Amino acid sequence: QVQLVESGGGLVQPGGSLRLSCAASGSIFSIYAMGWYRQAPGKQRELVAAITSGGSTNYADSVKGRFTISRDNAKNTVYLQMNSLKPEDTAVYYCNADFALVADTPPRNYWGQGTQVTVSS
């Protein structure tokens, strides 16, 4: 069974940094795009950052210049380095990825369970 397991969330003061990790486990043939979404209370889930298998990245305007997404294909892991954190970054952060479990089959989309990030003094 394929799982995405996030770690690295927590409480941080404004201006601080956190690094989120998301590791994919299970029998995976190939991983395509990976990304991070977030959902604040009372708001819709939104894309924070995404990265393709080739390393191309895409960021929400609100995090450009502060967050960096990266991946380690050998470890089936995606990271989100978050710097200069603001109270408005407070949310549950979810890992998302497209996997193919078997060769020559279309990828399926998977979600992690989420990790809380709270930015507060």
PDB file of C-alpha atoms in Angstrom:
ATOM      1  CA  GLN A   1       0.000   0.000   0.000  1.00  0.00           C
ATOM      2  CA  VAL A   2       1.370   3.395  -0.977  1.00  0.00           C
ATOM      3  CA  GLN A   3       1.563   6.067   1.673  1.00  0.00           C
ATOM      4  CA  LEU A   4       2.776   9.633   1.913  1.00  0.00           C
ATOM      5  CA  VAL A   5       4.095  10.463   5.365  1.00  0.00           C
ATOM      6  CA  GLU A   6       4.763  14.088   6.273  1.00  0.00           C
ATOM      7  CA  SER A   7       6.961  15.386   9.068  1.00  0.00           C
ATOM      8  CA  GLY A   8       8.512  18.640  10.213  1.00  0.00           C
ATOM      9  CA  GLY A   9       5.529  20.750  11.184  1.00  0.00           C
ATOM     10  CA  GLY A  10       5.282  22.627  14.445  1.00  0.00           C
ATOM     11  CA  LEU A  11       5.113  25.998  16.163  1.00  0.00           C
ATOM     12  CA  VAL A  12       7.488  28.746  15.050  1.00  0.00           C
ATOM     13  CA  GLN A  13       7.747  32.459  15.666  1.00  0.00           C
ATOM     14  CA  PRO A  14       7.198  34.961  12.849  1.00  0.00           C
ATOM     15  CA  GLY A  15      10.346  35.258  10.768  1.00  0.00           C
ATOM     16  CA  GLY A  16      11.411  31.742  11.632  1.00  0.00           C
ATOM     17  CA  SER A  17      11.959  28.698   9.456  1.00  0.00           C
ATOM     18  CA  LEU A  18      10.663  25.159   9.172  1.00  0.00           C
ATOM     19  CA  ARG A  19      11.450  22.299   6.828  1.00  0.00           C
ATOM     20  CA  LEU A  20       8.714  19.863   5.893  1.00  0.00           C
ATOM     21  CA  SER A  21       9.462  16.398   4.540  1.00  0.00           C
ATOM     22  CA  CYS A  22       7.193  13.934   2.793  1.00  0.00           C
ATOM     23  CA  ALA A  23       8.330  10.400   2.113  1.00  0.00           C
ATOM     24  CA  ALA A  24       6.507   7.988  -0.154  1.00  0.00           C
ATOM     25  CA  SER A  25       6.511   4.357   0.892  1.00  0.00           C
ATOM     26  CA  GLY A  26       5.236   1.189  -0.694  1.00  0.00           C
ATOM     27  CA  SER A  27       5.636  -0.484  -4.035  1.00  0.00           C
ATOM     28  CA  ILE A  28       6.021   2.417  -6.446  1.00  0.00           C
ATOM     29  CA  PHE A  29       7.069   2.110 -10.052  1.00  0.00           C
ATOM     30  CA  SER A  30       7.413   5.806 -10.843  1.00  0.00           C
ATOM     31  CA  ILE A  31       6.705   9.166  -9.197  1.00  0.00           C
ATOM     32  CA  TYR A  32       5.656  12.097 -11.312  1.00  0.00           C
ATOM     33  CA  ALA A  33       4.775  15.519  -9.944  1.00  0.00           C
ATOM     34  CA  MET A  34       4.945  16.140  -6.190  1.00  0.00           C
ATOM     35  CA  GLY A  35       3.695  19.118  -4.291  1.00  0.00           C
ATOM     36  CA  TRP A  36       2.563  20.791  -1.117  1.00  0.00           C
ATOM     37  CA  TYR A  37      -0.876  22.233  -0.419  1.00  0.00           C
ATOM     38  CA  ARG A  38      -2.187  23.967   2.662  1.00  0.00           C
ATOM     39  CA  GLN A  39      -5.542  24.614   4.247  1.00  0.00           C
ATOM     40  CA  ALA A  40      -6.164  27.247   6.861  1.00  0.00           C
ATOM     41  CA  PRO A  41      -9.301  27.188   9.050  1.00  0.00           C
ATOM     42  CA  GLY A  42     -12.319  28.338   7.098  1.00  0.00           C
ATOM     43  CA  LYS A  43     -10.420  28.474   3.814  1.00  0.00           C
ATOM     44  CA  GLN A  44     -10.090  26.250   0.779  1.00  0.00           C
ATOM     45  CA  ARG A  45      -7.075  24.047   0.256  1.00  0.00           C
ATOM     46  CA  GLU A  46      -4.551  25.832  -1.944  1.00  0.00           C
ATOM     47  CA  LEU A  47      -1.416  24.902  -3.826  1.00  0.00           C
ATOM     48  CA  VAL A  48       1.758  26.121  -2.132  1.00  0.00           C
ATOM     49  CA  ALA A  49       4.444  24.645  -4.385  1.00  0.00           C
ATOM     50  CA  ALA A  50       4.916  21.833  -6.882  1.00  0.00           C
ATOM     51  CA  ILE A  51       7.843  20.129  -8.548  1.00  0.00           C
ATOM     52  CA  THR A  52       7.930  17.879 -11.592  1.00  0.00           C
ATOM     53  CA  SER A  53      10.005  14.725 -11.941  1.00  0.00           C
ATOM     54  CA  GLY A  54      12.462  16.802 -13.952  1.00  0.00           C
ATOM     55  CA  GLY A  55      12.819  19.431 -11.273  1.00  0.00           C
ATOM     56  CA  SER A  56      10.680  22.264 -12.653  1.00  0.00           C
ATOM     57  CA  THR A  57       8.987  24.188  -9.866  1.00  0.00           C
ATOM     58  CA  ASN A  58       5.881  26.288  -9.395  1.00  0.00           C
ATOM     59  CA  TYR A  59       4.991  28.459  -6.389  1.00  0.00           C
ATOM     60  CA  ALA A  60       1.998  30.347  -5.102  1.00  0.00           C
ATOM     61  CA  ASP A  61       2.615  34.087  -5.319  1.00  0.00           C
ATOM     62  CA  SER A  62       2.242  34.386  -1.550  1.00  0.00           C
ATOM     63  CA  VAL A  63       5.291  32.186  -0.883  1.00  0.00           C
ATOM     64  CA  LYS A  64       7.620  33.105  -3.740  1.00  0.00           C
ATOM     65  CA  GLY A  65      11.046  34.061  -2.473  1.00  0.00           C
ATOM     66  CA  ARG A  66      10.373  32.547   0.949  1.00  0.00           C
ATOM     67  CA  PHE A  67       9.642  28.854   0.318  1.00  0.00           C
ATOM     68  CA  THR A  68      11.686  26.350  -1.660  1.00  0.00           C
ATOM     69  CA  ILE A  69      10.469  22.961  -2.839  1.00  0.00           C
ATOM     70  CA  SER A  70      12.917  20.186  -3.665  1.00  0.00           C
ATOM     71  CA  ARG A  71      12.900  16.426  -4.091  1.00  0.00           C
ATOM     72  CA  ASP A  72      15.188  13.452  -3.721  1.00  0.00           C
ATOM     73  CA  ASN A  73      14.070  10.904  -6.276  1.00  0.00           C
ATOM     74  CA  ALA A  74      16.312   8.198  -4.825  1.00  0.00           C
ATOM     75  CA  LYS A  75      14.493   8.526  -1.502  1.00  0.00           C
ATOM     76  CA  ASN A  76      11.011   9.177  -2.965  1.00  0.00           C
ATOM     77  CA  THR A  77      10.922  12.289  -0.812  1.00  0.00           C
ATOM     78  CA  VAL A  78       9.827  15.880  -1.345  1.00  0.00           C
ATOM     79  CA  TYR A  79      10.805  18.779   0.898  1.00  0.00           C
ATOM     80  CA  LEU A  80       9.474  22.257   1.581  1.00  0.00           C
ATOM     81  CA  GLN A  81      11.909  24.718   3.117  1.00  0.00           C
ATOM     82  CA  MET A  82       9.919  27.579   4.597  1.00  0.00           C
ATOM     83  CA  ASN A  83      11.755  30.761   5.575  1.00  0.00           C
ATOM     84  CA  SER A  84      10.569  34.157   6.792  1.00  0.00           C
ATOM     85  CA  LEU A  85       7.358  32.586   8.026  1.00  0.00           C
ATOM     86  CA  LYS A  86       4.330  34.801   8.631  1.00  0.00           C
ATOM     87  CA  PRO A  87       1.235  34.251  10.775  1.00  0.00           C
ATOM     88  CA  GLU A  88      -0.781  33.914   7.564  1.00  0.00           C
ATOM     89  CA  ASP A  89       1.259  30.810   6.697  1.00  0.00           C
ATOM     90  CA  THR A  90      -0.481  29.024   9.561  1.00  0.00           C
ATOM     91  CA  ALA A  91      -2.307  26.014   8.132  1.00  0.00           C
ATOM     92  CA  VAL A  92      -2.322  22.257   7.800  1.00  0.00           C
ATOM     93  CA  TYR A  93       0.167  21.383   5.079  1.00  0.00           C
ATOM     94  CA  TYR A  94      -0.548  18.384   2.877  1.00  0.00           C
ATOM     95  CA  CYS A  95       1.811  16.466   0.642  1.00  0.00           C
ATOM     96  CA  ASN A  96       0.478  15.418  -2.762  1.00  0.00           C
ATOM     97  CA  ALA A  97       1.973  13.211  -5.444  1.00  0.00           C
ATOM     98  CA  ASP A  98       1.187  11.335  -8.633  1.00  0.00           C
ATOM     99  CA  PHE A  99       2.412   7.732  -8.653  1.00  0.00           C
ATOM    100  CA  ALA A 100       2.360   4.894 -11.125  1.00  0.00           C
ATOM    101  CA  LEU A 101       2.404   1.628  -9.224  1.00  0.00           C
ATOM    102  CA  VAL A 102       2.911  -0.565 -12.260  1.00  0.00           C
ATOM    103  CA  ALA A 103       4.722   0.017 -15.536  1.00  0.00           C
ATOM    104  CA  ASP A 104       2.633   1.283 -18.461  1.00  0.00           C
ATOM    105  CA  THR A 105      -0.268   2.365 -16.257  1.00  0.00           C
ATOM    106  CA  PRO A 106      -1.507   5.928 -15.702  1.00  0.00           C
ATOM    107  CA  PRO A 107      -0.490   7.662 -12.480  1.00  0.00           C
ATOM    108  CA  ARG A 108      -2.863   8.029  -9.567  1.00  0.00           C
ATOM    109  CA  ASN A 109      -3.021  10.936  -7.145  1.00  0.00           C
ATOM    110  CA  TYR A 110      -2.245  10.491  -3.452  1.00  0.00           C
ATOM    111  CA  TRP A 111      -2.467  12.724  -0.377  1.00  0.00           C
ATOM    112  CA  GLY A 112      -0.603  12.677   2.904  1.00  0.00           C
ATOM    113  CA  GLN A 113      -2.361  13.006   6.248  1.00  0.00           C
ATOM    114  CA  GLY A 114      -1.248  16.598   6.803  1.00  0.00           C
ATOM    115  CA  THR A 115       1.046  18.326   9.262  1.00  0.00           C
ATOM    116  CA  GLN A 116       0.194  21.436  11.275  1.00  0.00           C
ATOM    117  CA  VAL A 117       2.296  24.560  10.868  1.00  0.00           C
ATOM    118  CA  THR A 118       1.580  27.369  13.316  1.00  0.00           C
ATOM    119  CA  VAL A 119       3.323  30.724  13.072  1.00  0.00           C
ATOM    120  CA  SER A 120       2.769  32.743  16.216  1.00  0.00           C
ATOM    121  CA  SER A 121       4.622  34.762  18.804  1.00  0.00           C
TER     122      SER A 121
END
